[in-house]
Short mmCIF file of C-alpha atoms (C1' of nucleotides) in Angstrom, two decimals:
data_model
loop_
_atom_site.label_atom_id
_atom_site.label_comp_id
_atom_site.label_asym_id
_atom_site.label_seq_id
_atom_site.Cartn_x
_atom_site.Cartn_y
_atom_site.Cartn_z
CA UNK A 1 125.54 -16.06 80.72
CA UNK A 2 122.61 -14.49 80.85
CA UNK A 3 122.11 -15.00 83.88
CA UNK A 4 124.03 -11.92 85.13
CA UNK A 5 127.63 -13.48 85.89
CA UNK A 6 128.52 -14.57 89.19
CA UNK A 7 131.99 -16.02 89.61
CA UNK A 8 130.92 -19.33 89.49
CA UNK A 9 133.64 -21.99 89.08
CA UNK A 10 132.07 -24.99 87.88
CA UNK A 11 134.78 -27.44 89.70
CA UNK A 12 133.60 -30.99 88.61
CA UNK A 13 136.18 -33.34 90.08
CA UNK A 14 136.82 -35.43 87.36
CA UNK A 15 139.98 -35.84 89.06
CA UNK A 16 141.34 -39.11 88.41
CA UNK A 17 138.01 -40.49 86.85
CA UNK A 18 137.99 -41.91 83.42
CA UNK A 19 134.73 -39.36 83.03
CA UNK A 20 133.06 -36.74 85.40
CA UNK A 21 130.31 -37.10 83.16
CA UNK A 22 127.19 -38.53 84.50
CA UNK A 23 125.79 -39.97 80.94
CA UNK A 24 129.07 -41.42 81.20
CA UNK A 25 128.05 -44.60 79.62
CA UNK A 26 124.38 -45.29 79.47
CA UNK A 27 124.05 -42.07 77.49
CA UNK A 28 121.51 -40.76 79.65
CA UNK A 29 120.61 -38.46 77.36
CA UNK A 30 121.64 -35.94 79.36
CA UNK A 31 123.79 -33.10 77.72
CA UNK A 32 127.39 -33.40 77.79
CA UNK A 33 129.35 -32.76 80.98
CA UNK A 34 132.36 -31.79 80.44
CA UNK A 35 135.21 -33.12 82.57
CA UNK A 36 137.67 -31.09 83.80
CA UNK A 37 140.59 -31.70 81.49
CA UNK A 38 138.34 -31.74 78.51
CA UNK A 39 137.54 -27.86 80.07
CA UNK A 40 141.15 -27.43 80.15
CA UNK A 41 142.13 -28.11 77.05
CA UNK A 42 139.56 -26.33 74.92
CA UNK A 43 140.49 -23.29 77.23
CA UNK A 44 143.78 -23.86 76.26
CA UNK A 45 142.92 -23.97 72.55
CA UNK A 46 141.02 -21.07 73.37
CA UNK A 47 143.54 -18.65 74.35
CA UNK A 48 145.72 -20.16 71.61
CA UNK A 49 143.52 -18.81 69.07
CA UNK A 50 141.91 -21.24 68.13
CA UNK A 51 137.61 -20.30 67.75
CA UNK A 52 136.38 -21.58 64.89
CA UNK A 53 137.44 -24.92 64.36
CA UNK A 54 137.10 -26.65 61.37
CA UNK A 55 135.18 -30.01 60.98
CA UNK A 56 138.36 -31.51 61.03
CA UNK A 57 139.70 -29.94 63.37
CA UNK A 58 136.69 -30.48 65.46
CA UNK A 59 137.69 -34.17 65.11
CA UNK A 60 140.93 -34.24 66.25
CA UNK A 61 140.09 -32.37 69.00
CA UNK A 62 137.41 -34.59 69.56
CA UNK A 63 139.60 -37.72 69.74
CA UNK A 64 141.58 -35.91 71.86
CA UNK A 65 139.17 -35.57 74.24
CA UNK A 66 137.24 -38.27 74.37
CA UNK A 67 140.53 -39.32 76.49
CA UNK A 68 139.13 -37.70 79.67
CA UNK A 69 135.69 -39.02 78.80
CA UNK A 70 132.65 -38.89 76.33
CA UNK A 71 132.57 -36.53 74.09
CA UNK A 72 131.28 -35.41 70.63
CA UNK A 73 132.29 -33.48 67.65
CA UNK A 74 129.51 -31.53 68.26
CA UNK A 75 129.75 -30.80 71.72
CA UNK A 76 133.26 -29.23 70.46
CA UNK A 77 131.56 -27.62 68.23
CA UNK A 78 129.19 -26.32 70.44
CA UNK A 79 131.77 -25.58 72.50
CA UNK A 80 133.62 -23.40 70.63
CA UNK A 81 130.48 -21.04 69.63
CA UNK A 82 129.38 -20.53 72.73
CA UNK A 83 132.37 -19.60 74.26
CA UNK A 84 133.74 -17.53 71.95
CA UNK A 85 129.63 -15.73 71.62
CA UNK A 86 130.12 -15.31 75.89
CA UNK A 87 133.43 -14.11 75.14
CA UNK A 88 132.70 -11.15 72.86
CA UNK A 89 129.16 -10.88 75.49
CA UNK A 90 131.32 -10.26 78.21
CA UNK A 91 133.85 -7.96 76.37
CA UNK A 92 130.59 -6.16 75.04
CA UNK A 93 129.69 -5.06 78.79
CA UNK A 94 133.14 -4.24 79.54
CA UNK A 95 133.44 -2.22 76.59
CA UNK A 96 130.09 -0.41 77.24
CA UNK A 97 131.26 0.27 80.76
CA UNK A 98 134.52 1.04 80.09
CA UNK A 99 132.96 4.21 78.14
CA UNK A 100 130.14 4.66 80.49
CA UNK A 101 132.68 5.44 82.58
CA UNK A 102 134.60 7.68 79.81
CA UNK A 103 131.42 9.48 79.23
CA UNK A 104 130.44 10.42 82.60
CA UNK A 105 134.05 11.77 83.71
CA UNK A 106 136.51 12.40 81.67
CA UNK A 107 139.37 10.80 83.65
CA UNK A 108 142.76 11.98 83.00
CA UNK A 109 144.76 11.24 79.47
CA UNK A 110 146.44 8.35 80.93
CA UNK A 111 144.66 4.90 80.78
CA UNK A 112 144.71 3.32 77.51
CA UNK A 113 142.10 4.59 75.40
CA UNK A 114 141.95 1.64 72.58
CA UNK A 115 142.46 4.25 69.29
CA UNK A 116 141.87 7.50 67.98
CA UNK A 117 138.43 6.25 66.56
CA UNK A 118 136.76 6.73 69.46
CA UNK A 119 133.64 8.44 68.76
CA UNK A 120 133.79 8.70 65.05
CA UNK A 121 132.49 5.70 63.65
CA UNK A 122 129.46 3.98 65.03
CA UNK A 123 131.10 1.18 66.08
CA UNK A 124 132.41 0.33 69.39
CA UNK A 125 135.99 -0.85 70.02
CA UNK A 126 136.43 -3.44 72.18
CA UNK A 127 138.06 -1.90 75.46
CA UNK A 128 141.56 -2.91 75.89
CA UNK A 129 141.00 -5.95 78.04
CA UNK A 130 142.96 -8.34 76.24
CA UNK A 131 143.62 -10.97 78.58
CA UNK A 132 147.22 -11.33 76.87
CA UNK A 133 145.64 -12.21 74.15
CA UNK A 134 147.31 -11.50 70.58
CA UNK A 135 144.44 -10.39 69.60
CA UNK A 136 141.44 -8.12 70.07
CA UNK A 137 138.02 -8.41 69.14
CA UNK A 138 135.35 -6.97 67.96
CA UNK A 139 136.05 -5.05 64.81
CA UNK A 140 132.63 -4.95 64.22
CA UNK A 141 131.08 -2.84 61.46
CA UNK A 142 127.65 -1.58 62.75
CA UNK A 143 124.51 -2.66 61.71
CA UNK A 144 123.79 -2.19 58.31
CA UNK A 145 120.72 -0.05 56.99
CA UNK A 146 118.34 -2.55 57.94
CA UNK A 147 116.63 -2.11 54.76
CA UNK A 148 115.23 -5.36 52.69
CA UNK A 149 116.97 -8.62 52.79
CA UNK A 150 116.95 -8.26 49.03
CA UNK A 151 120.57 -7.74 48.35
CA UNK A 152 120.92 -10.04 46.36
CA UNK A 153 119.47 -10.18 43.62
CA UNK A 154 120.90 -12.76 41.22
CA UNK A 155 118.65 -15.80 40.43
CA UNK A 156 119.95 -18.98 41.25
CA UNK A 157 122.38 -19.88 38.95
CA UNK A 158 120.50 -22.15 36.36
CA UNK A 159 117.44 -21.54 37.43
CA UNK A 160 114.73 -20.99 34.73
CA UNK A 161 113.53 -17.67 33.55
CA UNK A 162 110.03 -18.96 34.85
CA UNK A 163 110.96 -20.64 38.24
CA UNK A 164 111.31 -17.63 39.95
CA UNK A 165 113.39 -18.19 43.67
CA UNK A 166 112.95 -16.33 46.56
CA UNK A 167 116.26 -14.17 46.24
CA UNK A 168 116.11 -13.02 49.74
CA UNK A 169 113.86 -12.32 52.19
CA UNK A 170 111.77 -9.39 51.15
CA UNK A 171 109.88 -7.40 53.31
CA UNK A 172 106.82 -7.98 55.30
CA UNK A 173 104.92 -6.06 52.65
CA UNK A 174 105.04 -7.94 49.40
CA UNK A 175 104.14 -11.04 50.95
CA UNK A 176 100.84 -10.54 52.12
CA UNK A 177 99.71 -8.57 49.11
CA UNK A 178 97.93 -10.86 47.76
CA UNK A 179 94.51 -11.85 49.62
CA UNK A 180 93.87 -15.80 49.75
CA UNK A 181 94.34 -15.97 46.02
CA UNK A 182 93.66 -19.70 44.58
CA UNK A 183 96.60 -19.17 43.52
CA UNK A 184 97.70 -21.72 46.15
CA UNK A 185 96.05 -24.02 44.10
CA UNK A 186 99.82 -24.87 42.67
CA UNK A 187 100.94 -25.52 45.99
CA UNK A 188 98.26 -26.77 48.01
CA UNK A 189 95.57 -28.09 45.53
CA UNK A 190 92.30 -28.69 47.53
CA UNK A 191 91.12 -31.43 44.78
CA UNK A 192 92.22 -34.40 46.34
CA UNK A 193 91.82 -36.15 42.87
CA UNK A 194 94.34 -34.91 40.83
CA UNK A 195 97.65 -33.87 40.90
CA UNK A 196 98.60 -30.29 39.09
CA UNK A 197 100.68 -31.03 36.38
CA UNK A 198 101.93 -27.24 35.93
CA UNK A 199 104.79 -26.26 37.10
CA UNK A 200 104.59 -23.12 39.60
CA UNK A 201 108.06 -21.94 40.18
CA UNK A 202 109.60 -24.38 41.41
CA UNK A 203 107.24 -26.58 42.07
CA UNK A 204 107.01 -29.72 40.02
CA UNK A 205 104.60 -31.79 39.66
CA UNK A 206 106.11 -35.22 38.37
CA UNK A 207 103.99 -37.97 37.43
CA UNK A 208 106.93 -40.06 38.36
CA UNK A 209 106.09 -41.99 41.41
CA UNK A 210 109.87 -42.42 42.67
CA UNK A 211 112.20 -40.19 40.94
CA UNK A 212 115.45 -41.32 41.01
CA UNK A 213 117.69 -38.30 42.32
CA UNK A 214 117.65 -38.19 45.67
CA UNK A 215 120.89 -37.24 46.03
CA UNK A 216 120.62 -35.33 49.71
CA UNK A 217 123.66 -33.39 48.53
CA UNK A 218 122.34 -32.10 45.40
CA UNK A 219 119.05 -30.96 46.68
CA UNK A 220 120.00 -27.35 46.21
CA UNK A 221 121.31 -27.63 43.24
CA UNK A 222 120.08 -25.91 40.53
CA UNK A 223 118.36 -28.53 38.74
CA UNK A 224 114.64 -29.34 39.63
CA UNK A 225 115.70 -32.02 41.58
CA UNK A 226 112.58 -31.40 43.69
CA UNK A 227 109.72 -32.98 43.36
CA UNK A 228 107.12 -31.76 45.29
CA UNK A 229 104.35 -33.03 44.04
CA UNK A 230 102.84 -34.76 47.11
CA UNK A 231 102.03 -31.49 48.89
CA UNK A 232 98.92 -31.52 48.50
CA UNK A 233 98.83 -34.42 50.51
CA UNK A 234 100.70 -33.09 53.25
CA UNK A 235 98.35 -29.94 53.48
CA UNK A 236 95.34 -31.95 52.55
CA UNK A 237 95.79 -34.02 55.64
CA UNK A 238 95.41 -36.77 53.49
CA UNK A 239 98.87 -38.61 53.52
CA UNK A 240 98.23 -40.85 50.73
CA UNK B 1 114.39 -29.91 66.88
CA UNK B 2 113.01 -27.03 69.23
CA UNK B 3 112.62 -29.05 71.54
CA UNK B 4 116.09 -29.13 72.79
CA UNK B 5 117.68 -26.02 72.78
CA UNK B 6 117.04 -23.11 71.88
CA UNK B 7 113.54 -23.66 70.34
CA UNK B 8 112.73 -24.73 73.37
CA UNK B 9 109.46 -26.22 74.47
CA UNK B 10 107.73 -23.15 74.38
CA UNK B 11 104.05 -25.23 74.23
CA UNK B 12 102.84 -22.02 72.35
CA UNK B 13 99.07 -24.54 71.16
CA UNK B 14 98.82 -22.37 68.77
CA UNK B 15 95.44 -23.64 68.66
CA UNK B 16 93.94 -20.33 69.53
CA UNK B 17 96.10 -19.32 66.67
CA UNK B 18 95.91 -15.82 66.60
CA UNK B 19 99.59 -16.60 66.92
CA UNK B 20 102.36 -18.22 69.04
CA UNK B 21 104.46 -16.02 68.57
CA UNK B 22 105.65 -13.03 70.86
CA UNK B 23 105.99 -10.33 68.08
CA UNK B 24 102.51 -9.86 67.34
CA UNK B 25 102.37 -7.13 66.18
CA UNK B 26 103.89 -4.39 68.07
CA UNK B 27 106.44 -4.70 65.61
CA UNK B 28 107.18 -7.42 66.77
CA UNK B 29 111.52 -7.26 67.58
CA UNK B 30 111.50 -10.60 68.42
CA UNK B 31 111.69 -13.52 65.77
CA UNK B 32 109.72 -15.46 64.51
CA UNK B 33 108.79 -18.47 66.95
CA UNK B 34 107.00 -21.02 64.79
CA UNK B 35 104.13 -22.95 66.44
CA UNK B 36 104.08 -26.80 66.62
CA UNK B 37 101.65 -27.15 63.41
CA UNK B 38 104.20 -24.66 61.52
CA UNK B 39 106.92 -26.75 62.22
CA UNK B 40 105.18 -29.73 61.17
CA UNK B 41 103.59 -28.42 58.26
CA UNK B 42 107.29 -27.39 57.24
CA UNK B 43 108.51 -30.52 57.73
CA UNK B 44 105.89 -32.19 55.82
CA UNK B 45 107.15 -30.65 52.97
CA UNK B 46 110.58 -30.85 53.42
CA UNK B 47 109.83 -34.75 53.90
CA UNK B 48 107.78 -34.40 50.54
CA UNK B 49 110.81 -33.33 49.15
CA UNK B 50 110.68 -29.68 48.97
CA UNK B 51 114.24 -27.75 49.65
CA UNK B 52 114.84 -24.99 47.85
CA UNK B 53 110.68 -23.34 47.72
CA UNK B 54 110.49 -20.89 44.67
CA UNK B 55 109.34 -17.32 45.74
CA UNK B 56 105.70 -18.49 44.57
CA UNK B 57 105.90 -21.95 46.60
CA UNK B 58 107.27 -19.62 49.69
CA UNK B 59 104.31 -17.10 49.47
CA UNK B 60 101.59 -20.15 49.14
CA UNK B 61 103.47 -21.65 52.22
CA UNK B 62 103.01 -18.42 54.20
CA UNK B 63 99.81 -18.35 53.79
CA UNK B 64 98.98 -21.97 54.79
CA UNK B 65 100.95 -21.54 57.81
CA UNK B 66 99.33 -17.98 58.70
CA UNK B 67 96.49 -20.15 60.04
CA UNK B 68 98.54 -21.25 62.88
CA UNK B 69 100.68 -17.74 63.87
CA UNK B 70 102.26 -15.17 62.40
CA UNK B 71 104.67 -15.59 59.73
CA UNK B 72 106.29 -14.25 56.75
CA UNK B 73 107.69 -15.26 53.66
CA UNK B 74 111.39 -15.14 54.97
CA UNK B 75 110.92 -17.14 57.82
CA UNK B 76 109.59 -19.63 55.46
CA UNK B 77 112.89 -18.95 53.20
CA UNK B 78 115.11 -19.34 56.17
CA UNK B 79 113.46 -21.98 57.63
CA UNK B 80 114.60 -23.78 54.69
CA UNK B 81 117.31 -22.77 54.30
CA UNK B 82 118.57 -23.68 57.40
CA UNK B 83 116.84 -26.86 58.00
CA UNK B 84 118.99 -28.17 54.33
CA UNK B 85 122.12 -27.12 56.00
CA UNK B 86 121.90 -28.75 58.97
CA UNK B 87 120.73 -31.76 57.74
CA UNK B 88 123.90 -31.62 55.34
CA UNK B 89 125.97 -30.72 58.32
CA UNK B 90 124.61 -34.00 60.38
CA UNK B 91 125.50 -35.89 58.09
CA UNK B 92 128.82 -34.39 57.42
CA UNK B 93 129.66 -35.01 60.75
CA UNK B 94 128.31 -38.60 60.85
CA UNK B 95 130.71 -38.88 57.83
CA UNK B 96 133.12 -37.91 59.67
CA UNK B 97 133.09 -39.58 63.00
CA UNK B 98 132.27 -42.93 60.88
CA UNK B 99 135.46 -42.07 59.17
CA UNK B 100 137.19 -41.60 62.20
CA UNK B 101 136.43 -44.67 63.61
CA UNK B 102 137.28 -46.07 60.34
CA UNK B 103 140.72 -45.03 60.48
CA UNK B 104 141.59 -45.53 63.69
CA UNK B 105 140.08 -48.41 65.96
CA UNK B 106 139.75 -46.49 68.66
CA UNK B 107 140.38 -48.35 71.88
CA UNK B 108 137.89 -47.00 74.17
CA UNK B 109 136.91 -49.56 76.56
CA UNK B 110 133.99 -47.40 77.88
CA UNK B 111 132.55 -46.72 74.19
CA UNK B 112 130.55 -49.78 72.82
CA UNK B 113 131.50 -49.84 69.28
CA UNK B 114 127.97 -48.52 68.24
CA UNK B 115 127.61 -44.92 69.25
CA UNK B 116 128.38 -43.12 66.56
CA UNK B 117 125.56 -41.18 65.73
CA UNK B 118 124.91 -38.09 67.61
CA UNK B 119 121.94 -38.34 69.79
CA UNK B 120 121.07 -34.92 68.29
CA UNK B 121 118.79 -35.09 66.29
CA UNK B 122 115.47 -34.32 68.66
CA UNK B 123 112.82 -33.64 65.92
CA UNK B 124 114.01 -33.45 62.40
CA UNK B 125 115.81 -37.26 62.66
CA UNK B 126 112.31 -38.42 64.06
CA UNK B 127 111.72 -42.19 62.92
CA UNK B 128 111.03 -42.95 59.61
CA UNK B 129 107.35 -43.05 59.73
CA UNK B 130 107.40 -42.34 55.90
CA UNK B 131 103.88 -43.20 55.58
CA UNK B 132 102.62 -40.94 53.56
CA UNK B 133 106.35 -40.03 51.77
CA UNK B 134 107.03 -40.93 48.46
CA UNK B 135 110.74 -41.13 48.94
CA UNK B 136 112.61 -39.63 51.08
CA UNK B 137 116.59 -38.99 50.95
CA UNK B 138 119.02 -39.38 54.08
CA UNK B 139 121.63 -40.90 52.61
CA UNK B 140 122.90 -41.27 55.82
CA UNK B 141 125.66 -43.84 54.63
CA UNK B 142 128.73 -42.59 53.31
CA UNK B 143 129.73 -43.58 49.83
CA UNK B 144 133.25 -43.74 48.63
CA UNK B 145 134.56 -45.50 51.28
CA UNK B 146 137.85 -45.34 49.19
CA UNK B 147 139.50 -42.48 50.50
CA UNK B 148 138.22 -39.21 48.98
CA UNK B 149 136.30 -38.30 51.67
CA UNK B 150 137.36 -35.07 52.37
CA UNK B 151 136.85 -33.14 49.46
CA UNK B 152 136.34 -30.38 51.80
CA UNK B 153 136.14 -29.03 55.44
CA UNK B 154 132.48 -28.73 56.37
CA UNK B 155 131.20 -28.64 59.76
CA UNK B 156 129.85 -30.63 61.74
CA UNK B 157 126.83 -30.08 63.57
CA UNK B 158 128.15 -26.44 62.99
CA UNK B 159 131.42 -26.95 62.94
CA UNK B 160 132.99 -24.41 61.46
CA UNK B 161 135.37 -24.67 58.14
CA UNK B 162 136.61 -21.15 57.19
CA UNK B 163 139.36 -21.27 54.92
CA UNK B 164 138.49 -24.47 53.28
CA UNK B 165 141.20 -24.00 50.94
CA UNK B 166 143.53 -24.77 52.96
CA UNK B 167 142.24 -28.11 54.28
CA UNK B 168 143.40 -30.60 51.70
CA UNK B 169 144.14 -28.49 48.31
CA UNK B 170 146.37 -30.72 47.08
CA UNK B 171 144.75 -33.68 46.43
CA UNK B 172 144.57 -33.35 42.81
CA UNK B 173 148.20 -35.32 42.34
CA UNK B 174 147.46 -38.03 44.65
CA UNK B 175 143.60 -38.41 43.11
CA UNK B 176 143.20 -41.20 45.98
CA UNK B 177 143.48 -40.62 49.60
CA UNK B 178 146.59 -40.93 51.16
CA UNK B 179 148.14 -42.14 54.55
CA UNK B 180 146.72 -40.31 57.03
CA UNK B 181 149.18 -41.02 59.32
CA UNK B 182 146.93 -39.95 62.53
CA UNK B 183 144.17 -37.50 61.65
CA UNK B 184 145.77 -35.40 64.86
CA UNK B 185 148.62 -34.29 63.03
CA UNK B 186 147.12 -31.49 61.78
CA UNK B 187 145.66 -30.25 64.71
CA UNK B 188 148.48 -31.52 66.85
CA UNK B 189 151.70 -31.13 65.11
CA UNK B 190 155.02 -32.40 66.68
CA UNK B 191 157.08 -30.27 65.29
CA UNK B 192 158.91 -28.17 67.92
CA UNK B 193 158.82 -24.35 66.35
CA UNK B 194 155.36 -25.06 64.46
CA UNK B 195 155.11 -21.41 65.77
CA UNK B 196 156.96 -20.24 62.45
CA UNK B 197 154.41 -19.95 59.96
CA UNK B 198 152.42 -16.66 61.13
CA UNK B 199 149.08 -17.41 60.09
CA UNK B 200 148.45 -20.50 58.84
CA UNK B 201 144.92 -19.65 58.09
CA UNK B 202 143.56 -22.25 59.85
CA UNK B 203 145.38 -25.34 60.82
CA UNK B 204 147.77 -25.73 58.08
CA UNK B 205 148.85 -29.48 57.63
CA UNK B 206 151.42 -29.34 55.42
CA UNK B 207 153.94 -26.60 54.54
CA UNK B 208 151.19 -24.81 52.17
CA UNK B 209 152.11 -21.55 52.40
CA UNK B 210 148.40 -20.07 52.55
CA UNK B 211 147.75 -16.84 51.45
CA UNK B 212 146.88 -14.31 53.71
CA UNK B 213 143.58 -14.37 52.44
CA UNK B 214 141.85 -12.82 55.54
CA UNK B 215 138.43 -14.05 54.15
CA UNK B 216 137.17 -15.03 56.88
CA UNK B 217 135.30 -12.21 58.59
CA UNK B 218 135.94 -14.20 61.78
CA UNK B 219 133.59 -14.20 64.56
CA UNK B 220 134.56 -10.92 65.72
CA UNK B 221 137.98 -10.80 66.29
CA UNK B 222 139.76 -8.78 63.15
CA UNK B 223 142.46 -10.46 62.28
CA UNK B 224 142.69 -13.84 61.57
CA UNK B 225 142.63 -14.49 64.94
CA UNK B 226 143.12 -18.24 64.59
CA UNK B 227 146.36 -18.83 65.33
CA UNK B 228 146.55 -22.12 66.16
CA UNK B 229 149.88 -23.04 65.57
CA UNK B 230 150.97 -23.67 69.26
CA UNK B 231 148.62 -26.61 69.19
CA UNK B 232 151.30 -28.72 69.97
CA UNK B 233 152.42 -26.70 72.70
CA UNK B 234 148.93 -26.83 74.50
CA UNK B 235 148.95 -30.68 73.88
CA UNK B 236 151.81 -31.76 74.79
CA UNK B 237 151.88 -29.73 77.76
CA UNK B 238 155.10 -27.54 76.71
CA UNK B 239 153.77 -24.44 75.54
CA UNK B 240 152.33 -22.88 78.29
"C1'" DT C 1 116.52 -28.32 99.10
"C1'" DG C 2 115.14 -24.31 96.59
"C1'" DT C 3 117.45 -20.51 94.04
"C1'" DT C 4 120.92 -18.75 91.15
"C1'" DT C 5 124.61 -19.15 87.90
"C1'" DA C 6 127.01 -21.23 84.15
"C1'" DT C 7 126.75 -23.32 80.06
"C1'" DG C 8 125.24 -27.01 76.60
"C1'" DA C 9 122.16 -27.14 72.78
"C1'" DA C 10 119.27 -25.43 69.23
"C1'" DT C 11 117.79 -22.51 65.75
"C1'" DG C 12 116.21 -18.08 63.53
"C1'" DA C 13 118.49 -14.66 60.95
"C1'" DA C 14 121.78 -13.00 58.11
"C1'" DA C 15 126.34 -12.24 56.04
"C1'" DG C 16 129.56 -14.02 52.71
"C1'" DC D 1 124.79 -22.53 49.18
"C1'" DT D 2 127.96 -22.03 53.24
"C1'" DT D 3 129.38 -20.09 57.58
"C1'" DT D 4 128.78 -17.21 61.27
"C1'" DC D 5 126.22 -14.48 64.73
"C1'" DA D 6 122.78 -13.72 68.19
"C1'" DT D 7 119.26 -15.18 71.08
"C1'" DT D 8 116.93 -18.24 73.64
"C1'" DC D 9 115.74 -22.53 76.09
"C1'" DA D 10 117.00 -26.14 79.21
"C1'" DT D 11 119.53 -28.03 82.66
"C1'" DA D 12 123.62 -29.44 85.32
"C1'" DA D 13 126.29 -27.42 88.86
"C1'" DA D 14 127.20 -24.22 92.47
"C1'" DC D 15 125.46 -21.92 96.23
"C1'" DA D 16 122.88 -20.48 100.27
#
DNA sequence: TGTTTATGAATGAAAG
DNA sequence: CTTTCATTCATAAACA
């Protein structure tokens, strides 16, 4: 949308055709082109309500779909976030004009001011332009104090008193306090020879070639279930 | 991975270094735009292994990748961060569609039984030119084929699962899966007044009365916006 | 056919 | 860790 808004109707005459879509069937590669019905029907969803579909839901949709031609879950997906994210864009410009206009003259008491917040809290209400929708968005709560990303705290749950994590993002002035300490060493050992053994953090240095846990879904999990000792590879250029 | 969307192609050679990225230093408002060798260097690591980098293993990171643009310890934190959760999310979704399939021949003349996985995957799916890896995890494959497959509503490439409670809570009696009579059921009930049931949360398959748990902060809409209910009506071309 | 508009896709950042 | 939001890039489609 960025590019300003003209009334553009993208009218792909997928009439009758099994798929408007060009990557139709040698999967071009191309992105995904929706047909026209496919259009229709996540509009329809749309204005039902519907905006943040669930996986499942993404599915069934998706089936649905892939009636009228190709489709993916993710284009769904995909779908559905950027349409609702142009939605609230567009609403956002309305709204801001709608009280550019307030601001400049005060018109008279009749058109539908939204509520009695106007002005008092430092968020914006979304102007009134419900398109007969049950629903209006942008209940918004302003921008936080921007202060440090640090809000929470907490340690990962089961993480060693040593193996510090990086609660949150902290602010640009920590980080760099530190010149080029060796203290890489942990991380990015410049000895080609050996492998640390200590554990920095996080980091663990396993003498086991091939450990056995590499569940993808448990990577986050609290246990040390990564082993990084190879990094010094990577960053060593040397891959093995 | 950049390369597609958003990331873009910016060709920011950070080979000059100084640094690819836009916010410099004026304060830079943009965000952080990692450079090819960032990205790489990142990936390295997550190939290595690494997921979760402790605060130490973040800092050490930042400053390896300072050589080749600007960058701070969060980006390094997100950039983890979000690189595990998409890969989870993939490969949620590949569970899904596989399931799909699975349950459902689906009769699509145009569709050669093979094209299930999402072409998406520009950069972080790249072939499996493990050389220098010592093991790498993409488990790729779904396990328990038996039936419990959705022990919850994740996303798909970003698909969105808000109340996840509501999905399939009551598995616990039937410990296996069930008849899924057609996955669209859900999403695409029959049932003529399916309009009852104010807020069903999300799509609500069977009469669990959800609680009005309004967790979801929604997208931007206050209330629980999703109404989606009137599926049916959309679908089978009643409702309006 | 070159320019503009609309929108699919991706991803950094952050809230929950 | 999970989900959502915002921003940006890339490109098909519409337009002149």
């Amino acid at each position: 949308m960025e590019g300003g808004g003209g009334g553009g109707d993208h009218v792909q005459s997928s009439g009758g055709n099994g798929n408007g879509n060009g990557n139709g069937n040698g999967n071009g590669g191309s992105r995904w082109n929706p047909t026209k019905e496919q259009i229709n029907m996540l509009e329809g969803l749309y204005k039902q309500g519907l905006r943040t579909p669930t996986a499942e839901q993404i599915q069934q949709i998706t089936v649905r779909l892939r009636d009228f031609g190709h489709i993916e879950g993710k284009n769904v997906f995909y779908w559905f976030q950027n349409h609702k994210a142009r939605q609230r864009q567009k609403q956002k410009q309305d709204t801001y004009a709608y009280f550019n206009r307030f601001l400049h003259h005060h018109p008279s008491p009749l058109f539908p001011l939204p509520y009695q917040n106007v002005g008092c809290s430092p968020c914006y209400m979304a102007a009134p332009k419900n398109e007969g929708q049950l629903y209006h968005h942008y209940p918004k709560v302003l921008p936080i104090p921007a202060g440090n990303y640090s809000k929470r705290p907490t340690l990962i749950p089961g993480s060693t008193s040593q193996s510090q994590r990086y609660n949150k993002p902290m602010h640009k002035n920590q980080e760099e306090h530190h010149h080029h300490h060796q203290e890489t060493l942990d991380l990015f050992p410049i000895h080609p020879t050996g492998i640390l053994q200590s554990r920095s953090g996080r980091i663990e240095i396993d003498s086991n070639p091939c450990p056995s846990s590499s569940s993808d879904q448990n990577d986050g999990l609290n246990s040390d279930t990564n082993i990084q000792y190879p990094f010094f590879d990577f960053f060593c250029g040397k891959g093995n």
